[in-house]
mmCIF file of C-alpha atoms in Angstrom:
data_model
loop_
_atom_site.group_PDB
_atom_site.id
_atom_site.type_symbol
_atom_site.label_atom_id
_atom_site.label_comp_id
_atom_site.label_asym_id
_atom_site.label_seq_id
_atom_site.Cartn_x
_atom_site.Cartn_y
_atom_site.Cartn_z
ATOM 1 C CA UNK A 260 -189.343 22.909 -139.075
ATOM 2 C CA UNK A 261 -192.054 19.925 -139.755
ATOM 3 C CA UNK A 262 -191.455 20.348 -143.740
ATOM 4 C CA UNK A 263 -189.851 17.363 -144.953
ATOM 5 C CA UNK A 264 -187.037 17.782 -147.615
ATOM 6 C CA UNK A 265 -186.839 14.213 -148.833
ATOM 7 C CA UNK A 266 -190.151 11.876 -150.131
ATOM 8 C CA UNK A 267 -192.111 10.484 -146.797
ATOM 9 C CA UNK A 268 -191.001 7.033 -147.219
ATOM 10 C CA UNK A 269 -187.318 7.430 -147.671
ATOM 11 C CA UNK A 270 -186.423 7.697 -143.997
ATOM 12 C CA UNK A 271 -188.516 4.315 -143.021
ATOM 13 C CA UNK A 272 -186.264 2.591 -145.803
ATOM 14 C CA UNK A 273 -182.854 4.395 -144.660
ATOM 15 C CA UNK A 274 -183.967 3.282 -141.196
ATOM 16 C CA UNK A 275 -184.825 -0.133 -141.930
ATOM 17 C CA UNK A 276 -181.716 -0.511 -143.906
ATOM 18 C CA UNK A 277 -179.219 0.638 -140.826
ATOM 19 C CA UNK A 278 -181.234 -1.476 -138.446
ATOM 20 C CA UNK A 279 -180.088 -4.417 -140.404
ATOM 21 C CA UNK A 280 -176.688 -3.928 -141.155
ATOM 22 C CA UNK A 281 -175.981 -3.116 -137.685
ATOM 23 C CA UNK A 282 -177.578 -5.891 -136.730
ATOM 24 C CA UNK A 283 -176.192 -7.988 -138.704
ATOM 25 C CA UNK A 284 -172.588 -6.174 -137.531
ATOM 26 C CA UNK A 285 -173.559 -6.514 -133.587
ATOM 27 C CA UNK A 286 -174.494 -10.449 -134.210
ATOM 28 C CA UNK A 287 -171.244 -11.085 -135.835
ATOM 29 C CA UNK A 288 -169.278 -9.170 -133.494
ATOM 30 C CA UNK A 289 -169.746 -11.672 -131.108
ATOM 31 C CA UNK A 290 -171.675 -12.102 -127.981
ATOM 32 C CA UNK A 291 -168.950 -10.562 -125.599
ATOM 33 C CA UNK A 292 -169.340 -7.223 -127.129
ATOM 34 C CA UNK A 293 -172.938 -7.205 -126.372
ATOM 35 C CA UNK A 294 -172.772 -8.880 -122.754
ATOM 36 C CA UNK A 295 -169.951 -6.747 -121.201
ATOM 37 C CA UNK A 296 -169.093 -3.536 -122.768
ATOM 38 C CA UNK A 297 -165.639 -2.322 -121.691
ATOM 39 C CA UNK A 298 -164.731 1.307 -122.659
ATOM 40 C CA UNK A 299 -163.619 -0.063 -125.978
ATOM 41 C CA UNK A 300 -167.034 -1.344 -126.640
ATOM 42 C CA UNK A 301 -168.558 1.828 -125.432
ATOM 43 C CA UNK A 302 -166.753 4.116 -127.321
ATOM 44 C CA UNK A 303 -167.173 1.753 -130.552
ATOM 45 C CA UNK A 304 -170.836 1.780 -130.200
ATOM 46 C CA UNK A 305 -170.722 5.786 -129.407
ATOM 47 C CA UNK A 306 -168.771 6.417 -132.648
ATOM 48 C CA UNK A 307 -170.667 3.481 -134.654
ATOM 49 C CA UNK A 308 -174.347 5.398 -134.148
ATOM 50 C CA UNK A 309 -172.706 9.076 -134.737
ATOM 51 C CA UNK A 310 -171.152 7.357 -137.999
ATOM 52 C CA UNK A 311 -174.539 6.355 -138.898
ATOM 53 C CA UNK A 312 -176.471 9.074 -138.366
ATOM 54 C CA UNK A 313 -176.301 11.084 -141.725
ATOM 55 C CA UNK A 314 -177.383 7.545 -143.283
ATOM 56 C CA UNK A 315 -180.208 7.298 -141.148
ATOM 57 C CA UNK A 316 -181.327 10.677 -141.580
ATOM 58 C CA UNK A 317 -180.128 11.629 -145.085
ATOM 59 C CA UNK A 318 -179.528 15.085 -144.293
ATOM 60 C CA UNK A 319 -182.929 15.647 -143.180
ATOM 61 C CA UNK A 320 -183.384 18.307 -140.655
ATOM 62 C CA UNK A 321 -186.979 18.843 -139.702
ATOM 63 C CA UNK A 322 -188.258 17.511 -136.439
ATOM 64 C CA UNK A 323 -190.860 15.269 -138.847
ATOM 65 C CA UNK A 324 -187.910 13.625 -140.314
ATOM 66 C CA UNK A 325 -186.609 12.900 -137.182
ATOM 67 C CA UNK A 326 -189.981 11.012 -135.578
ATOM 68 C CA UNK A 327 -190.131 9.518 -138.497
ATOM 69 C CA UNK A 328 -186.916 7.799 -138.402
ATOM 70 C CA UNK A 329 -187.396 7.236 -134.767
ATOM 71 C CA UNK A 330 -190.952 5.704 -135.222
ATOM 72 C CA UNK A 331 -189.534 3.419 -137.693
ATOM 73 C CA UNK A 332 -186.880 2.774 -135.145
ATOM 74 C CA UNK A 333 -188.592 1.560 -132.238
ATOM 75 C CA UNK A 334 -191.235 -0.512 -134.733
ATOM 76 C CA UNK A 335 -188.919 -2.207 -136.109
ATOM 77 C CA UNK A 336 -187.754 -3.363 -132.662
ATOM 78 C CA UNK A 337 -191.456 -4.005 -131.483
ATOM 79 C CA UNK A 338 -191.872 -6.309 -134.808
ATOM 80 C CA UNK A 339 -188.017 -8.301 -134.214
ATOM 81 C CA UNK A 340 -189.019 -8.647 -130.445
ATOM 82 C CA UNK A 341 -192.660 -10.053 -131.738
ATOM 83 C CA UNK A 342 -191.093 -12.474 -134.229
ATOM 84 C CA UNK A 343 -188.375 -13.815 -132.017
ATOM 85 C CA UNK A 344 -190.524 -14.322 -129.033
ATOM 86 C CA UNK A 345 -192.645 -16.648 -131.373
ATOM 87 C CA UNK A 346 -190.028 -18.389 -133.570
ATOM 88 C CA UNK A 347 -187.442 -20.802 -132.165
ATOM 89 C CA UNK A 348 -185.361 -20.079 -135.815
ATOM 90 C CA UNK A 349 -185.749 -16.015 -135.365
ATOM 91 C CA UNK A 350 -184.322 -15.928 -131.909
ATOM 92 C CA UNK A 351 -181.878 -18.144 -132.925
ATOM 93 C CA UNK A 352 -180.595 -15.670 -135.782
ATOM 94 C CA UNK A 353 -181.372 -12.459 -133.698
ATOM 95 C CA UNK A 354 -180.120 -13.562 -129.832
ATOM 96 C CA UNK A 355 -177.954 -16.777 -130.954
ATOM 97 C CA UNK A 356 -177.859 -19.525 -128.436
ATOM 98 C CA UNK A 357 -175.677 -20.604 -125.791
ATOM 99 C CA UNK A 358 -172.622 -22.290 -126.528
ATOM 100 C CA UNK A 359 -170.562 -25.198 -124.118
ATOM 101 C CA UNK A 360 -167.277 -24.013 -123.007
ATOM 102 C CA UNK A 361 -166.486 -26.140 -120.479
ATOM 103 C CA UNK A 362 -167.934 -29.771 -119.219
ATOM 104 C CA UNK A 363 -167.047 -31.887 -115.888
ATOM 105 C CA UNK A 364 -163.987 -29.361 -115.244
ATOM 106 C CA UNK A 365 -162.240 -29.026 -118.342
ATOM 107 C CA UNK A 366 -162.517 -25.977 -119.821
ATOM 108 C CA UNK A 367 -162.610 -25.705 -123.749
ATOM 109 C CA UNK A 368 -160.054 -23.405 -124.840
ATOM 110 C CA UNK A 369 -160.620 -23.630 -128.601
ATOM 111 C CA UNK A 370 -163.903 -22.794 -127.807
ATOM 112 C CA UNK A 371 -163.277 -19.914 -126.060
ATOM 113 C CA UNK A 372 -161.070 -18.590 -129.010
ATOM 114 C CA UNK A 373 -163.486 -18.745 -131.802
ATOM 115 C CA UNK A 374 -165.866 -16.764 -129.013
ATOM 116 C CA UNK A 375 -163.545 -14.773 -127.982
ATOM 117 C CA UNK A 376 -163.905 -14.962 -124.738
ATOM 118 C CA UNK A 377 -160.849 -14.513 -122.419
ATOM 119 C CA UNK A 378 -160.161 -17.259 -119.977
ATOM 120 C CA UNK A 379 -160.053 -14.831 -116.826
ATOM 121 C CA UNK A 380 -164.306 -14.220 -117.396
ATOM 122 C CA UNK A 381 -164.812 -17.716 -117.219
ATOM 123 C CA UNK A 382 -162.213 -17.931 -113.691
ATOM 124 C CA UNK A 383 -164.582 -15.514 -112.635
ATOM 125 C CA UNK A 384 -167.344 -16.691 -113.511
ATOM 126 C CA UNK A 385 -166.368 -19.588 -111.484
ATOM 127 C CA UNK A 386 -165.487 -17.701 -108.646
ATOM 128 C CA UNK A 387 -168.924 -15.945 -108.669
ATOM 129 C CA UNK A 388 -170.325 -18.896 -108.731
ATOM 130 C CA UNK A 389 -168.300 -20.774 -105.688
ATOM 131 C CA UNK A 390 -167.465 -23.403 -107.747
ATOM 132 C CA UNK A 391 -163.962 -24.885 -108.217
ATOM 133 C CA UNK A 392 -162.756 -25.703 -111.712
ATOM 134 C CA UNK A 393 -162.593 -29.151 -110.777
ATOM 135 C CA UNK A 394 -166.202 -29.264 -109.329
ATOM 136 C CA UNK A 395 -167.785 -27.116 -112.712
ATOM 137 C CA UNK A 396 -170.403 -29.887 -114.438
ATOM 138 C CA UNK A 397 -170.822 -27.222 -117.014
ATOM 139 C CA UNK A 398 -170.281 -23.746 -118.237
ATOM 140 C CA UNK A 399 -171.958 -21.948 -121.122
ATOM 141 C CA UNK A 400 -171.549 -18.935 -122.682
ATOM 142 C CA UNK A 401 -174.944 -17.440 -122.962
ATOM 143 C CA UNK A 402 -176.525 -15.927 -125.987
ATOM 144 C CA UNK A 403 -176.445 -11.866 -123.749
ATOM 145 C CA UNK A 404 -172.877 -12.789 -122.898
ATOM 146 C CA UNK A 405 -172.587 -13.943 -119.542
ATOM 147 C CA UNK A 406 -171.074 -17.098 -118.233
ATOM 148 C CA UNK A 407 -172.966 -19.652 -116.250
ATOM 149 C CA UNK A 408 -171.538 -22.320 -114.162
ATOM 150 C CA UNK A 409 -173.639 -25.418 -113.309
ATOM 151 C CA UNK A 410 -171.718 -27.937 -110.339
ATOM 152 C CA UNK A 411 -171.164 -30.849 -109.811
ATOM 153 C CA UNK A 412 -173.238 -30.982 -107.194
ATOM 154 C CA UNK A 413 -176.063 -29.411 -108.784
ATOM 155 C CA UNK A 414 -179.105 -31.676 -108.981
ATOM 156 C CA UNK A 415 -179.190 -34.135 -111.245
ATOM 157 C CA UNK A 416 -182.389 -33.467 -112.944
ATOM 158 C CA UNK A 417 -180.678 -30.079 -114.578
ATOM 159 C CA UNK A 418 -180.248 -30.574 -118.103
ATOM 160 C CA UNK A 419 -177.589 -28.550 -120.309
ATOM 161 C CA UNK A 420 -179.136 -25.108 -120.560
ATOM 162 C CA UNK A 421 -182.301 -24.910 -123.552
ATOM 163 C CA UNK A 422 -180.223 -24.024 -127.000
ATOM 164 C CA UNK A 423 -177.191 -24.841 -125.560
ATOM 165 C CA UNK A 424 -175.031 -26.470 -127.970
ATOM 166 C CA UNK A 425 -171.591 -28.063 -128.311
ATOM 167 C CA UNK A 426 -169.056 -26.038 -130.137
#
């Protein structure tokens, strides 16, 4: 039950290893997967960790093996939450940064292509927002996925939001 069947330091490396890749596959996904899972999304992520599993774990039963691989798990988080909260670069690689989709009412459709972001989230963004298309200064598309609308009317000491870039 607490005898491991593979060398101590194999499951911290299988773990390391998956928390990479997918994290290199969630980044690259886009930020719409991660901002508003639809039951697409939610059944890709349920059958992405199951598919995963036997990686992670290596056939490894005992309950060791398991802490083990969950230790290394939630450490790994603790050190990429560490380094991006302290490194402009880092959180740019890990989070991303906002992107400009739309700018004094004209919403940028190539943008939201590449992004893959349907036009009806930003409508209703704007609708959440009680702006009119016409009266949008800007809208982003935010490194967690959601849309944020900025009016016209909005002061004008607001700046484009921090990291928010032109695409």
């Amino acid at each position: 039950m607490f005898d491991l069947q593979a060398s101590w330091w194999e499951l911290p490396v299988r773990a390391v290893l998956i928390y990479l890749a997918l994290l290199a596959m969630v980044r690259l996904s886009g930020r719409r997967t991660v901002g508003q899972f639809t039951p697409f999304d939610l059944l890709v992520v349920m059958l992405l960790s199951e598919s995963v599993s036997n990686g992670l774990n290596g056939g490894e039963e005992s309950v060791t093996g398991g802490l083990l691989a969950a230790a290394t798990l939630v450490l790994l988080n603790v050190v990429i939450a560490y380094l991006t909260s302290r490194s402009v670069k880092m959180q740019g690689l890990v989070e991303g940064r906002a992107v400009l989709i739309g700018r004094k009412g004209e919403i940028f459709q190539d943008v939201l292509k590449r992004h893959r972001v349907p036009l009806s989230d930003v409508e209703q963004s704007l609708r959440e927002a009680d702006c009119a298309q016409a009266d949008m200064k800007y809208a982003c598309l935010e490194a967690d996925g959601k849309i944020s609308i900025l009016k016209e009317a909005s002061p004008e000491s607001l700046p484009l939001p921090a990291g928010a870039r032109e695409s």
